[in-house]
Short mmCIF file of C-alpha atoms in Angstrom, two decimals:
data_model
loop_
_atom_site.label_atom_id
_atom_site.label_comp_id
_atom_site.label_asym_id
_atom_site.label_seq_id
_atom_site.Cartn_x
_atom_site.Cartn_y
_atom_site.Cartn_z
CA UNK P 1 62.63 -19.97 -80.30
CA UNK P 2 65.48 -18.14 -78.74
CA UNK P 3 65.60 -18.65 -74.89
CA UNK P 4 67.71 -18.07 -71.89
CA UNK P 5 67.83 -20.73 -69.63
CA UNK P 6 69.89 -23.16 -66.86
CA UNK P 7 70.14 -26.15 -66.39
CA UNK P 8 72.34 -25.99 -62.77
CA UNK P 9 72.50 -23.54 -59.82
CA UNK P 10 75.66 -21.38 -60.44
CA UNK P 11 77.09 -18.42 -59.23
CA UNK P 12 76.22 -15.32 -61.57
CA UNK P 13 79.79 -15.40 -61.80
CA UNK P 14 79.79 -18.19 -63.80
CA UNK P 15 79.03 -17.97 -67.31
CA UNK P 16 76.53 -21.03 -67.78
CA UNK P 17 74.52 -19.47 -64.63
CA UNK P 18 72.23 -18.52 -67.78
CA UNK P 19 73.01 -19.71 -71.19
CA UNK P 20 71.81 -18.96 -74.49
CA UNK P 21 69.41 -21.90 -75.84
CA UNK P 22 67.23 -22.39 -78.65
CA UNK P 23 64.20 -24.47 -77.24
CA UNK P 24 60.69 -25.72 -78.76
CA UNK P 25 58.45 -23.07 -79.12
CA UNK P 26 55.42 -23.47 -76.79
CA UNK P 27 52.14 -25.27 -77.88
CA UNK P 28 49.34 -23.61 -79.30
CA UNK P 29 47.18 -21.63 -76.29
CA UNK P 30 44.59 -23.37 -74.55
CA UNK P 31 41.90 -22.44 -72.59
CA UNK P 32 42.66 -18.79 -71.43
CA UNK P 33 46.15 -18.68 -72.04
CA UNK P 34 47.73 -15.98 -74.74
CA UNK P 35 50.60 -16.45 -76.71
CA UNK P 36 52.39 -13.45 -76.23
CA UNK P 37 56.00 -12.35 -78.36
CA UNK P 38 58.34 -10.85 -76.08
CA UNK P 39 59.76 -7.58 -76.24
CA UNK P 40 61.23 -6.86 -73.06
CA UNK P 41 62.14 -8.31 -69.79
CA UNK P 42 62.99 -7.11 -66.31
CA UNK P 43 65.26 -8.53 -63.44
CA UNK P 44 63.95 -8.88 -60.24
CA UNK P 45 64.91 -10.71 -57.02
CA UNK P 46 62.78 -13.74 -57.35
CA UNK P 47 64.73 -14.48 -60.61
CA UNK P 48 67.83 -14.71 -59.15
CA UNK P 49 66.75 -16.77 -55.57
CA UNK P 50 65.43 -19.23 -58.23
CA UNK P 51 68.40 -19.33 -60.33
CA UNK P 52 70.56 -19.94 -57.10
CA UNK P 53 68.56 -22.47 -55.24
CA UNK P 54 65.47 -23.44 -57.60
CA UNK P 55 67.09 -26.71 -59.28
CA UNK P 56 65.93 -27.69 -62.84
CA UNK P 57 67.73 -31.17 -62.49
CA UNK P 58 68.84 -31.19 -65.77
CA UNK P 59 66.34 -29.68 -68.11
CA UNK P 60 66.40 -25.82 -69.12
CA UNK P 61 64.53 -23.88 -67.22
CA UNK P 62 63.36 -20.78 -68.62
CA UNK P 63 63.17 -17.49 -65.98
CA UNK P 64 61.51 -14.37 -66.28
CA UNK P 65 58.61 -13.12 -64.56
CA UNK P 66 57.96 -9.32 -66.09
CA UNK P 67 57.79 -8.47 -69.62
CA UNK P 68 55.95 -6.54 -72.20
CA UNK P 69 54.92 -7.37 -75.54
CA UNK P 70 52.60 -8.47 -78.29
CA UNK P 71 49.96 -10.53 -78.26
CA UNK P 72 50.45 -13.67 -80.84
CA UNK P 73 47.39 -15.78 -80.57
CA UNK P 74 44.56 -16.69 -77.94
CA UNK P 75 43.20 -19.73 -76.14
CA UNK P 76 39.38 -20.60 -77.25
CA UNK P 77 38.25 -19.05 -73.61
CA UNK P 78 40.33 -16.10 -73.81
CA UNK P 79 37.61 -12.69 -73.82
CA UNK P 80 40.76 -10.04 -72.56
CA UNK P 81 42.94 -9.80 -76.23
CA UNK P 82 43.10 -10.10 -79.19
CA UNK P 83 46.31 -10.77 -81.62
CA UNK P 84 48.05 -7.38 -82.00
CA UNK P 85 47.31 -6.49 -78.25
CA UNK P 86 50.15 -4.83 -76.31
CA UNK P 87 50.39 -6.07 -72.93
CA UNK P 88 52.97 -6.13 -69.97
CA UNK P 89 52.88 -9.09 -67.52
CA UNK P 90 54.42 -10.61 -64.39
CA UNK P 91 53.67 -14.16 -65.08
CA UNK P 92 53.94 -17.33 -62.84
CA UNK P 93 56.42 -19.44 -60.59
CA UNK P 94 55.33 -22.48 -61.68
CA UNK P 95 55.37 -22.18 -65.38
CA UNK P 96 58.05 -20.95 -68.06
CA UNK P 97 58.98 -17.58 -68.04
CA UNK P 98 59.86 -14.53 -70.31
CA UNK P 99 63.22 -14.99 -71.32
CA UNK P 100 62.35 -16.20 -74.35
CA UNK P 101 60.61 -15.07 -77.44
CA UNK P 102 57.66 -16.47 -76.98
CA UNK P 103 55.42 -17.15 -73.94
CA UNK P 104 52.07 -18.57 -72.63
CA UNK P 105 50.76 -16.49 -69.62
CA UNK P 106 46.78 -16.75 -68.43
CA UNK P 107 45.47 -13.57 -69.68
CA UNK P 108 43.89 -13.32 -65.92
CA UNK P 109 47.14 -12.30 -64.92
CA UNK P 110 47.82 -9.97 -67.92
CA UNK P 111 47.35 -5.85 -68.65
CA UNK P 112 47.16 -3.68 -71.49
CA UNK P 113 50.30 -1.62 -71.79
CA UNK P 114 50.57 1.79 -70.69
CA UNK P 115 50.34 3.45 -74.80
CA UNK P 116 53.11 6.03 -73.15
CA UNK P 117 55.77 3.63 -72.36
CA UNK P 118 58.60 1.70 -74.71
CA UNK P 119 58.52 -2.10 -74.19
CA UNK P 120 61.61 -1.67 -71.49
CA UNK P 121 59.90 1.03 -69.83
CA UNK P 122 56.77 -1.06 -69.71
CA UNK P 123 58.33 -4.18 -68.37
CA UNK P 124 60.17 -2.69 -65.62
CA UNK P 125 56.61 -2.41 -63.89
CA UNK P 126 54.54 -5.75 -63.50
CA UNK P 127 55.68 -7.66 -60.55
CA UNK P 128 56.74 -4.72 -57.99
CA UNK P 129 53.29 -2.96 -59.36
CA UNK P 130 51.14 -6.20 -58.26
CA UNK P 131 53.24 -6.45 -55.20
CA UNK P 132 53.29 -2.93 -53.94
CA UNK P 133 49.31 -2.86 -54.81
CA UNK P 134 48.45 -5.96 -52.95
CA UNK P 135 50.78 -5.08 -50.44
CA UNK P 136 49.12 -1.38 -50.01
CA UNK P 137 45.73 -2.10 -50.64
CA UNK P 138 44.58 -5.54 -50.47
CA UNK P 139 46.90 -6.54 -47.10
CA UNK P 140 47.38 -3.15 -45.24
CA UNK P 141 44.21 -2.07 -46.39
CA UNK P 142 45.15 1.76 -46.78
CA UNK P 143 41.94 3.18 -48.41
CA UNK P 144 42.37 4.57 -51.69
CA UNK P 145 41.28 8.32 -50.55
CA UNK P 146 43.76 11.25 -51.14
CA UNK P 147 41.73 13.04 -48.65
CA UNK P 148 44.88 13.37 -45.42
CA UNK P 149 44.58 10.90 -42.50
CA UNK P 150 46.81 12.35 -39.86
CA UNK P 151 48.54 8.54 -40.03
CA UNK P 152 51.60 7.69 -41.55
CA UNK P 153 52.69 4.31 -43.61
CA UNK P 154 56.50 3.38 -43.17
CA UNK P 155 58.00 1.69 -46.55
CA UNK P 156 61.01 -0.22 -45.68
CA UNK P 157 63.92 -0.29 -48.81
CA UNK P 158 61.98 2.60 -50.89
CA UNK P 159 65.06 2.54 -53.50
CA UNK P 160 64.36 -1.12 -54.57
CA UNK P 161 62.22 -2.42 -57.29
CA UNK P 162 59.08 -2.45 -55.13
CA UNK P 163 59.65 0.57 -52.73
CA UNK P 164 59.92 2.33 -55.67
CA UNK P 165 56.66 1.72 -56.94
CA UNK P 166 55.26 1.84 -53.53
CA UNK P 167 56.21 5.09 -52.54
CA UNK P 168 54.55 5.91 -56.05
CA UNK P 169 51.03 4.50 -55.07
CA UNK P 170 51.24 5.44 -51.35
CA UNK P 171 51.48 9.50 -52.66
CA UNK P 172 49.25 9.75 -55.45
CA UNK P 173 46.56 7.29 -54.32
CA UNK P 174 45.95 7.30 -50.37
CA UNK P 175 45.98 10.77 -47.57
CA UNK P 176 49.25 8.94 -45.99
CA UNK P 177 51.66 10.63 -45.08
CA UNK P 178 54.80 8.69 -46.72
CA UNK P 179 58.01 7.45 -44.83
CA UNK P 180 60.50 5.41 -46.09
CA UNK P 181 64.49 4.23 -45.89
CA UNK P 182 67.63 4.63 -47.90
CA UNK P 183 70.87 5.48 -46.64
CA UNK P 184 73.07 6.87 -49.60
CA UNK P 185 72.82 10.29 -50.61
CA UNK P 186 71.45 8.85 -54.13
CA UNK P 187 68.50 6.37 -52.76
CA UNK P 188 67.77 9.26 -50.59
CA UNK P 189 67.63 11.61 -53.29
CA UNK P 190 65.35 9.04 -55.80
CA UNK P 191 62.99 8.36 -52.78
CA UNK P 192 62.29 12.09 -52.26
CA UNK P 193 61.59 12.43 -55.72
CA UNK P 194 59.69 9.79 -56.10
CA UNK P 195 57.00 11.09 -53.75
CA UNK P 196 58.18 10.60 -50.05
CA UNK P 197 57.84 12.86 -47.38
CA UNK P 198 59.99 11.84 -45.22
CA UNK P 199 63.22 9.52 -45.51
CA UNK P 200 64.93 8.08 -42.52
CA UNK P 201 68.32 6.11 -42.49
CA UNK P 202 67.73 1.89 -41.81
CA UNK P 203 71.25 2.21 -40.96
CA UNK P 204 70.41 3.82 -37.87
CA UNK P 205 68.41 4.30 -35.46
CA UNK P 206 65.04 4.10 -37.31
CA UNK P 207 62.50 4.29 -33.89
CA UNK P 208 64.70 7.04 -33.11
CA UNK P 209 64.09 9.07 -36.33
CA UNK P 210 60.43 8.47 -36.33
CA UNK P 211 59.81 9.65 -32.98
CA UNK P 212 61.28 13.06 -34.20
CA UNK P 213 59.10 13.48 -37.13
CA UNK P 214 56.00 13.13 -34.55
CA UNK P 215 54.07 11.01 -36.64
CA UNK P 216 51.74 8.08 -35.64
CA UNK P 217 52.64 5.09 -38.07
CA UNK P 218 49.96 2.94 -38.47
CA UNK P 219 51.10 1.12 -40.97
CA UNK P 220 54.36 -0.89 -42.02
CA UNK P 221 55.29 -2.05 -45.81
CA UNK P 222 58.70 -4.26 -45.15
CA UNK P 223 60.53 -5.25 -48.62
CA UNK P 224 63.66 -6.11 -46.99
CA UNK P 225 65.36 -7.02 -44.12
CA UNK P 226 62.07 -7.83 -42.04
CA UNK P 227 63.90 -10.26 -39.26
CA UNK P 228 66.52 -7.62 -38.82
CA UNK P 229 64.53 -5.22 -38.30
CA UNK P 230 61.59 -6.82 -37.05
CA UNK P 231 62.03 -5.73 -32.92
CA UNK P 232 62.36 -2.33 -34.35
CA UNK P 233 59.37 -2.35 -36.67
CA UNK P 234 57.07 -3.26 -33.74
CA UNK P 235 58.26 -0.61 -31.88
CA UNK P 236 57.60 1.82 -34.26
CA UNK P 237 54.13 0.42 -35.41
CA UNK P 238 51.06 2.23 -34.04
CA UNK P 239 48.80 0.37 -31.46
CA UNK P 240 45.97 -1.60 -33.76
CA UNK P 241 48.36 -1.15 -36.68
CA UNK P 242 49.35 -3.50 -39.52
CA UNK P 243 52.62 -4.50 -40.90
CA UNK P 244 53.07 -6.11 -44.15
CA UNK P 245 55.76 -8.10 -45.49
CA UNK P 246 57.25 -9.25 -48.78
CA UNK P 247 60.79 -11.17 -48.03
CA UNK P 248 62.00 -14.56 -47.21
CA UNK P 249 63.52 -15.24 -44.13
CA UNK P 250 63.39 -16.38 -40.97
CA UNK P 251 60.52 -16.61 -38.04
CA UNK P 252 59.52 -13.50 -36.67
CA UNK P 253 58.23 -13.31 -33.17
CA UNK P 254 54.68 -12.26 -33.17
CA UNK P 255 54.22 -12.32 -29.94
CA UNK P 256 55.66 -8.53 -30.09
CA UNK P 257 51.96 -7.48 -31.54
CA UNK P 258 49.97 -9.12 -29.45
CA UNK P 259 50.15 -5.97 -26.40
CA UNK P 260 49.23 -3.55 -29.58
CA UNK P 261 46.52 -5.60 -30.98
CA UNK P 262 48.36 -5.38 -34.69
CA UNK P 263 48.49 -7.57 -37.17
CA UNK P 264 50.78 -9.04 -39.60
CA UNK P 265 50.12 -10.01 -43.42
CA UNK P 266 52.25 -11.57 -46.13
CA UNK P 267 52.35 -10.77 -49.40
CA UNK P 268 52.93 -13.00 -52.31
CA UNK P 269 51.89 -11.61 -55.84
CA UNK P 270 52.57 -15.35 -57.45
CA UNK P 271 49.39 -16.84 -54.81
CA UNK P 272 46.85 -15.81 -57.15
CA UNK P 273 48.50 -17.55 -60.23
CA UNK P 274 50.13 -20.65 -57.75
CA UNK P 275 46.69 -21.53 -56.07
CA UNK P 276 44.24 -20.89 -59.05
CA UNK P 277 42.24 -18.53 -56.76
CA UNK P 278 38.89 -17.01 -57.74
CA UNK P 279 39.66 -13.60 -58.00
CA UNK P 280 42.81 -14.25 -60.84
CA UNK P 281 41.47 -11.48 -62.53
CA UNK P 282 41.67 -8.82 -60.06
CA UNK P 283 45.64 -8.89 -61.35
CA UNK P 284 44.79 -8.13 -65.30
CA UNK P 285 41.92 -5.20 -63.55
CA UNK P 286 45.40 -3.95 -61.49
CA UNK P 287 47.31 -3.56 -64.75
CA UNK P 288 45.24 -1.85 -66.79
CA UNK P 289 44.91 0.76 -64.00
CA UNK P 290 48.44 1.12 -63.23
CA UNK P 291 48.59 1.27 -67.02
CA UNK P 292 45.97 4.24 -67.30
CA UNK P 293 47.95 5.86 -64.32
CA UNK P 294 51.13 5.36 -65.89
CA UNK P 295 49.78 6.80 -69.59
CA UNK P 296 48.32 9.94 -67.46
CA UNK P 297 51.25 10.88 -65.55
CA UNK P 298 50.40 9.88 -61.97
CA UNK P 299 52.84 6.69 -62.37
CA UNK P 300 55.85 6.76 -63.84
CA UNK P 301 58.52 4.20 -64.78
CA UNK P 302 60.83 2.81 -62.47
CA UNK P 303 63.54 1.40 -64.96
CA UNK P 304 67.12 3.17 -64.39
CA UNK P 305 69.21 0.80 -66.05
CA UNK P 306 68.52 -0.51 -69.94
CA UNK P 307 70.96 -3.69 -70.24
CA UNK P 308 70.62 -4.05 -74.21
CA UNK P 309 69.47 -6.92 -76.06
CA UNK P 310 68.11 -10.08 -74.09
CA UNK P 311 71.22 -12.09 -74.02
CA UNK P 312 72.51 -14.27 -71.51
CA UNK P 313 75.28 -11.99 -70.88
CA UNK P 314 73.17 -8.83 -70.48
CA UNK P 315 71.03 -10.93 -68.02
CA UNK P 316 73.56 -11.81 -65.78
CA UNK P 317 74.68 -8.46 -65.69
CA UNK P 318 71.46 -7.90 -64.47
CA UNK P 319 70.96 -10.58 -61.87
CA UNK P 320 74.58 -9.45 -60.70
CA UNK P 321 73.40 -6.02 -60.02
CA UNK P 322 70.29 -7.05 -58.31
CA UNK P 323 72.82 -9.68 -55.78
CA UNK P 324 75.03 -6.47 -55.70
CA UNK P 325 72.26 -5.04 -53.06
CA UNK P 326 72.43 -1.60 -54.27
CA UNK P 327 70.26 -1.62 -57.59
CA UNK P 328 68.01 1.76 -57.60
CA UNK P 329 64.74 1.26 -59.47
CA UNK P 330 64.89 -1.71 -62.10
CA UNK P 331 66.93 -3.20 -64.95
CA UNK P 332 65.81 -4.18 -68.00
CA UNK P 333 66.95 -5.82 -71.23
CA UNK P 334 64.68 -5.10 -74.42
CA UNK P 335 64.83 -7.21 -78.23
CA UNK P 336 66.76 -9.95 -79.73
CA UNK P 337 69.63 -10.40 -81.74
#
């Protein structure tokens, strides 16, 4: 099969960062693994901290953690699909990814495709879906009632992959009132249209600007930045309020809660799928509803950026734009040549 792998940590800069590879195809599905043929693939942040620092030591190491395609063949325990199925996935750390044409992914962790979408437009969703769901719901535990709450939730990078999605769910799904960041006249402008109804610069004072909308923020969804910000955050956070958090970095001092009697929850969408945990499924149940959202218009696609084919080239343009900082919604790169 065709593949795009590495076999060192390089700069994106450097053009065997990713190379183009033809590589085994992978074994016949077991247990409830699919075989799925990939259509499409999307760039987010995790793929490019693992090509940077993740180490294959020698052998090519396949990336990739969204896509959308079709269905190929099914392990003897899979009950979800059927060959001919059109799904969209985020996959797993620990196992080979999408960039390639064909894939094993536990079907646990797999969703019908939204019938509305293309194959880019469908795989620009998985991962940030999962994360801003589990993020929303599961960890800040913002009850899925549109009825208003008179409390406000506080996304933090609302332009990104996630945000993006977030501010999405937080609208059309809870009573919250929605708040989140961007500082260019274009995030600020995607943000607002996205749903938000209110956006405040993280380039300034953001306590500041919250006091002035008069708002009690009970909740906190950090994408970005969370150590930076962190003093601030805790300011801003409501007494017996939550913060959630989805980025790497360093020790936070929790001690700030502690006179508020908040609390603080990570999110990891990969823990499921990592750890083996019970409830695997609840990801494939989270798909197909973001799927039937998506198909009815509640949802829509966050991909801004269509790369071409799925080429090395076109994916390091990709991971180079999501390094660049600035990348509004998601990038995606769809077929093979």
């Amino acid at each position: 099969m065709k593949a795009i792998a590495y076999t060192q940590c390089l700069p994106v800069t450097d053009p065997n960062s990713l190379k183009d590879m033809e590589l085994p195809d992978p074994a016949a599905p077991a247990g409830r693994d699919v075989l799925i043929e990939v259509r499409a693939v999307s760039i987010n942040p995790v793929d490019t901290k693992q090509r940077a620092k993740s180490d294959p030591k020698g052998s090519p190491r396949i990336l990739g953690f969204d896509g959308a395609g079709v269905v190929r063949a099914v392990g003897p325990d899979a009950v979800l699909f059927q060959p001919g199925d059109q799904v969209f996935w985020a996959g797993a750390i620990n196992r080979p990814g999408s960039n390639a044409e064909l894939q094993l992914v536990d079907e646990r962790v797999v969703g019908r495709m939204p019938t509305s979408l293309t194959f880019a437009e469908a795989a620009a969703m998985p991962l940030t879906t999962i994360t801003a769901w589990e993020g929303l719901f599961d960890r800040l535990r913002i009850a899925r009632d549109p009825t208003p709450t008179g409390e406000a939730v506080l996304i933090v990078g609302g332009a990104g992959g996630v945000g993006s999605i977030a501010i999405q769910l937080a609208r059309k799904l809870t009573g919250m009132t929605v708040i989140t960041t961007a500082s260019r006249p274009e995030t600020r402008d995607w943000c607002l249209d996205l749903g938000a109804h209110h956006v405040i610069d993280h380039r300034e004072d953001m306590a500041a600007q919250v006091k002035a909308l008069k708002l009690r923020v009970s909740r906190i969804f950090s994408t970005t930045n969370t150590a930076a910000n962190w003093a601030m955050l805790c300011a801003i956070l409501a007494p017996q309020g939550m913060i959630c958090a989805i980025d790497e970095g360093s020790a936070v001092d929790m001690s700030l809660l502690r006179a508020k009697s908040a609390g603080f929850h990570w999110e990891g969408m990969f823990a499921r799928t990592l750890f083996q945990t019970p409830d695997m499924e609840a990801q494939h149940r989270l798909l197909t509803e973001a799927a039937a959202l998506l198909d009815s218009g509640t949802l829509r696609t966050t991909m801004t950026r269509h790369l071409g084919p799925i080429t090395a080239e076109n994916l390091r343009a990709g991971h180079a734009l999501v390094e660049g900082g600035t990348m509004i919604g998601k990038a995606v790169a769809e077929g093979w040549v």
